[in-house]
mmCIF file of C-alpha atoms in Angstrom:
data_model
loop_
_atom_site.group_PDB
_atom_site.id
_atom_site.type_symbol
_atom_site.label_atom_id
_atom_site.label_comp_id
_atom_site.label_asym_id
_atom_site.label_seq_id
_atom_site.Cartn_x
_atom_site.Cartn_y
_atom_site.Cartn_z
ATOM 1 C CA MET K 1 15.974 83.206 41.550
ATOM 2 C CA ALA K 2 13.111 85.861 43.529
ATOM 3 C CA ILE K 3 12.413 87.380 39.921
ATOM 4 C CA ALA K 4 12.434 84.559 38.401
ATOM 5 C CA ASP K 5 9.724 83.633 41.503
ATOM 6 C CA ASP K 6 8.940 87.393 40.245
ATOM 7 C CA LEU K 7 7.875 86.757 36.645
ATOM 8 C CA LYS K 8 6.910 82.615 37.224
ATOM 9 C CA LYS K 9 3.408 83.698 39.262
ATOM 10 C CA THR K 10 2.882 87.753 37.504
ATOM 11 C CA LEU K 11 2.603 84.515 33.612
ATOM 12 C CA THR K 12 0.855 82.312 35.115
ATOM 13 C CA ASP K 13 -1.865 84.934 37.536
ATOM 14 C CA PRO K 14 -4.570 84.752 35.921
ATOM 15 C CA THR K 15 -6.329 88.303 37.358
ATOM 16 C CA PRO K 16 -5.385 90.483 33.865
ATOM 17 C CA LEU K 17 -7.453 88.129 32.016
ATOM 18 C CA TYR K 18 -10.036 88.342 34.563
ATOM 19 C CA PHE K 19 -9.086 91.998 34.759
ATOM 20 C CA ALA K 20 -9.841 92.022 30.953
ATOM 21 C CA ALA K 21 -12.853 89.806 30.923
ATOM 22 C CA GLY K 22 -14.241 92.153 33.759
ATOM 23 C CA THR K 23 -13.684 95.577 32.000
ATOM 24 C CA ALA K 24 -15.606 93.787 29.347
ATOM 25 C CA ASP K 25 -18.542 92.690 30.396
ATOM 26 C CA LEU K 26 -18.745 96.022 32.375
ATOM 27 C CA ALA K 27 -17.691 98.341 29.135
ATOM 28 C CA VAL K 28 -22.034 95.993 27.710
ATOM 29 C CA GLN K 29 -23.622 96.505 30.702
ATOM 30 C CA GLN K 30 -22.578 100.516 30.212
ATOM 31 C CA ALA K 31 -23.141 100.081 26.010
ATOM 32 C CA LYS K 32 -26.424 98.904 26.530
ATOM 33 C CA LYS K 33 -26.874 102.181 28.464
ATOM 34 C CA VAL K 34 -26.231 104.245 24.764
ATOM 35 C CA PRO K 35 -30.200 104.759 22.711
ATOM 36 C CA GLU K 36 -30.834 105.296 26.908
ATOM 37 C CA LEU K 37 -29.202 108.494 26.538
ATOM 38 C CA ILE K 38 -29.179 109.761 22.767
ATOM 39 C CA GLU K 39 -32.608 109.806 23.961
ATOM 40 C CA GLN K 40 -32.475 111.801 27.044
ATOM 41 C CA LEU K 41 -30.031 114.182 24.993
ATOM 42 C CA ARG K 42 -32.186 114.375 21.738
ATOM 43 C CA ALA K 43 -35.155 116.171 24.282
ATOM 44 C CA GLU K 44 -32.682 118.338 25.702
ATOM 45 C CA ALA K 45 -30.659 118.905 22.401
ATOM 46 C CA PRO K 46 -33.854 122.047 21.620
ATOM 47 C CA ALA K 47 -33.390 123.784 24.943
ATOM 48 C CA ARG K 48 -29.246 124.225 25.827
ATOM 49 C CA ILE K 49 -29.491 125.320 22.350
ATOM 50 C CA GLU K 50 -31.842 127.645 22.374
ATOM 51 C CA ALA K 51 -29.879 128.471 25.912
ATOM 52 C CA VAL K 52 -26.612 128.937 23.710
ATOM 53 C CA LYS K 53 -28.173 131.507 20.772
ATOM 54 C CA ASN K 54 -29.854 133.450 24.329
ATOM 55 C CA THR K 55 -26.380 134.194 25.412
ATOM 56 C CA ASP K 56 -24.125 136.735 25.260
ATOM 57 C CA PRO K 57 -21.329 136.197 24.487
ATOM 58 C CA LYS K 58 -19.840 140.119 26.128
ATOM 59 C CA ALA K 59 -21.477 139.030 28.986
ATOM 60 C CA VAL K 60 -19.803 135.403 29.738
ATOM 61 C CA GLN K 61 -15.955 137.315 28.691
ATOM 62 C CA GLU K 62 -16.458 141.030 31.077
ATOM 63 C CA ALA K 63 -18.059 137.754 34.012
ATOM 64 C CA LEU K 64 -14.286 135.107 33.003
ATOM 65 C CA THR K 65 -12.302 138.439 32.419
ATOM 66 C CA ALA K 66 -13.716 139.435 35.894
ATOM 67 C CA LYS K 67 -13.086 136.009 37.597
ATOM 68 C CA VAL K 68 -9.534 135.718 36.568
ATOM 69 C CA ALA K 69 -8.070 138.983 37.828
ATOM 70 C CA GLU K 70 -9.855 138.234 41.117
ATOM 71 C CA VAL K 71 -7.710 134.719 41.468
ATOM 72 C CA PHE K 72 -4.859 136.417 40.518
ATOM 73 C CA GLY K 73 -5.231 139.008 42.342
ATOM 74 C CA ALA K 74 -5.612 136.724 45.296
ATOM 75 C CA ILE K 75 -2.199 135.202 44.727
ATOM 76 C CA ASP K 76 0.465 136.735 48.183
ATOM 77 C CA PRO K 77 3.877 136.560 46.380
ATOM 78 C CA LYS K 78 5.181 135.309 49.682
ATOM 79 C CA LYS K 79 2.938 132.285 50.611
ATOM 80 C CA LEU K 80 3.742 131.391 47.312
ATOM 81 C CA GLY K 81 6.318 129.513 47.783
ATOM 82 C CA GLU K 82 5.352 127.308 51.054
ATOM 83 C CA SER K 83 2.057 127.238 48.886
ATOM 84 C CA ALA K 84 3.753 124.829 46.549
ATOM 85 C CA GLN K 85 5.948 122.869 49.231
ATOM 86 C CA ASP K 86 2.456 122.295 50.822
ATOM 87 C CA LEU K 87 1.120 121.643 48.271
ATOM 88 C CA ALA K 88 3.583 118.937 47.067
ATOM 89 C CA LEU K 89 3.172 117.048 50.509
ATOM 90 C CA ARG K 90 -0.465 116.785 49.723
ATOM 91 C CA GLY K 91 -0.487 115.317 46.492
ATOM 92 C CA VAL K 92 1.465 113.189 47.409
ATOM 93 C CA GLY K 93 -0.660 111.970 49.932
ATOM 94 C CA VAL K 94 -3.313 112.170 47.195
ATOM 95 C CA ALA K 95 -1.002 110.807 44.838
ATOM 96 C CA ALA K 96 -0.972 107.328 47.418
ATOM 97 C CA GLU K 97 -4.407 107.345 48.124
ATOM 98 C CA TYR K 98 -5.300 106.807 44.516
ATOM 99 C CA ALA K 99 -2.910 104.483 43.705
ATOM 100 C CA VAL K 100 -4.860 102.068 46.711
ATOM 101 C CA ARG K 101 -8.242 102.933 45.275
ATOM 102 C CA ALA K 102 -6.783 101.901 42.529
ATOM 103 C CA LYS K 103 -5.871 98.661 43.556
ATOM 104 C CA GLU K 104 -9.159 98.426 45.195
ATOM 105 C CA THR K 105 -11.222 98.964 41.709
ATOM 106 C CA TYR K 106 -8.317 96.487 40.208
ATOM 107 C CA ASP K 107 -9.340 93.672 41.764
ATOM 108 C CA LYS K 108 -12.925 94.663 42.166
ATOM 109 C CA VAL K 109 -13.166 94.642 38.187
ATOM 110 C CA ALA K 110 -10.973 91.633 37.664
ATOM 111 C CA GLU K 111 -13.210 89.442 40.058
ATOM 112 C CA HIS K 112 -16.223 90.645 38.406
ATOM 113 C CA GLY K 113 -14.586 89.419 35.129
ATOM 114 C CA GLU K 114 -13.349 86.332 37.219
ATOM 115 C CA GLN K 115 -17.347 85.518 37.616
ATOM 116 C CA ALA K 116 -18.492 86.761 34.014
ATOM 117 C CA VAL K 117 -16.057 84.417 32.809
ATOM 118 C CA ARG K 118 -17.776 81.547 35.005
ATOM 119 C CA THR K 119 -20.960 82.678 33.651
ATOM 120 C CA TRP K 120 -19.898 82.594 30.235
ATOM 121 C CA ARG K 121 -18.665 78.955 30.735
ATOM 122 C CA GLY K 122 -21.638 77.278 32.803
ATOM 123 C CA GLU K 123 -19.763 76.756 35.406
ATOM 124 C CA PHE K 124 -22.016 78.345 37.703
ATOM 125 C CA SER K 125 -24.778 74.982 37.143
ATOM 126 C CA GLU K 126 -21.491 73.543 38.702
ATOM 127 C CA GLU K 127 -21.327 75.464 41.583
ATOM 128 C CA ILE K 128 -24.657 74.076 42.409
ATOM 129 C CA VAL K 129 -23.533 70.573 42.324
ATOM 130 C CA ASP K 130 -20.308 71.418 44.300
ATOM 131 C CA ILE K 131 -23.236 72.273 47.306
ATOM 132 C CA ALA K 132 -25.985 69.649 46.505
ATOM 133 C CA VAL K 133 -22.886 66.706 47.110
ATOM 134 C CA ALA K 134 -21.447 68.505 50.276
ATOM 135 C CA VAL K 135 -25.472 68.611 51.646
ATOM 136 C CA GLU K 136 -25.653 65.030 51.057
ATOM 137 C CA PRO K 137 -24.674 62.058 53.538
ATOM 138 C CA GLU K 138 -22.109 60.268 52.760
ATOM 139 C CA PRO K 139 -22.101 57.102 51.149
ATOM 140 C CA ALA K 140 -21.036 55.199 53.955
ATOM 141 C CA ALA K 141 -22.744 56.178 56.068
ATOM 142 C CA ALA K 142 -25.895 54.764 54.349
ATOM 143 C CA GLU K 143 -24.042 51.439 53.130
ATOM 144 C CA PRO K 144 -25.271 50.101 56.682
ATOM 145 C CA ALA K 145 -28.806 50.550 56.600
ATOM 146 C CA ALA K 146 -29.042 48.740 52.893
ATOM 147 C CA ALA K 147 -26.401 45.872 54.207
ATOM 148 C CA SER K 148 -30.305 45.087 56.717
ATOM 149 C CA GLU K 149 -31.756 45.835 54.744
ATOM 150 C CA SER K 150 -30.877 42.401 52.698
ATOM 151 C CA GLY K 151 -30.658 40.368 54.635
ATOM 152 C CA SER K 152 -27.025 40.428 55.484
ATOM 153 C CA GLU K 153 -24.588 40.938 57.516
ATOM 154 C CA PRO K 154 -24.433 45.329 57.708
ATOM 155 C CA VAL K 155 -20.485 46.050 57.604
ATOM 156 C CA ALA K 156 -19.179 48.319 60.205
ATOM 157 C CA ALA K 157 -17.821 51.692 58.453
ATOM 158 C CA ASP K 158 -14.188 50.576 60.493
ATOM 159 C CA GLU K 159 -13.184 47.412 59.136
ATOM 160 C CA GLU K 160 -11.466 47.343 55.911
ATOM 161 C CA LYS K 161 -12.914 46.123 52.567
ATOM 162 C CA PRO K 162 -10.627 44.017 50.367
ATOM 163 C CA ALA K 163 -8.786 46.383 47.866
ATOM 164 C CA ALA K 164 -9.213 45.553 44.939
ATOM 165 C CA ARG K 165 -7.860 44.135 42.143
ATOM 166 C CA LYS K 166 -5.768 46.192 40.537
ATOM 167 C CA PRO K 167 -5.253 45.029 36.482
ATOM 168 C CA VAL K 168 -2.158 43.742 35.398
ATOM 169 C CA ALA K 169 0.498 45.115 33.258
ATOM 170 C CA ARG K 170 0.294 43.330 29.616
ATOM 171 C CA ARG K 171 3.581 42.836 27.322
ATOM 172 C CA ASN K 172 4.094 45.650 25.085
ATOM 173 C CA SER K 173 2.173 43.096 21.532
ATOM 174 C CA ALA K 174 5.330 44.525 20.009
ATOM 175 C CA LYS K 175 7.499 42.490 22.288
ATOM 176 C CA LYS K 176 4.797 39.473 22.411
ATOM 177 C CA ALA K 177 5.334 39.884 17.903
ATOM 178 C CA ALA K 178 8.881 39.721 18.420
ATOM 179 C CA VAL K 179 8.769 36.238 20.961
ATOM 180 C CA THR K 180 6.259 34.476 18.518
ATOM 181 C CA ALA K 181 8.222 35.177 14.767
ATOM 182 C CA ASP K 182 11.682 33.887 16.858
ATOM 183 C CA ASP K 183 9.781 30.744 18.197
ATOM 184 C CA ALA K 184 8.687 30.480 15.255
ATOM 185 C CA SER K 185 11.885 29.893 13.351
#
């Protein structure tokens, strides 16, 4: 049953939808920055192109070759095995750290998405109404004061008021029509 419960929870959990909404909202925010970036690249492009034109390809190739030779010269075959194990253990630790960060980021984006959905729906106005209701005094405390002003006796807060009458359930009109038809014949 645990698997079925997990599946039900997964299917009814709105977090993935909020994550999608948050991702979409963040994408829209980033897309709004694109025109500025295009203008910046357009302004910097001539200088960058000129720098590439003035670069000597042979000098770049020689520098790259020297760097590769330096890296391969520093490798010690005996220490390579130990380094591989050490790197593997570090990799597991880093992977676990990234998993935690990914979950935190997922939760933040989902929370952002929930806020975005509320904004889209206009639910912030409902929260303001809820806050106003919480701040206002309870109506039961205001009733005795209003009753004393009108001249009648104040009602104590702990006295029970008579219960309101519940409407009587009506018979089905089809049954009434059948009974009336039987009486008429």
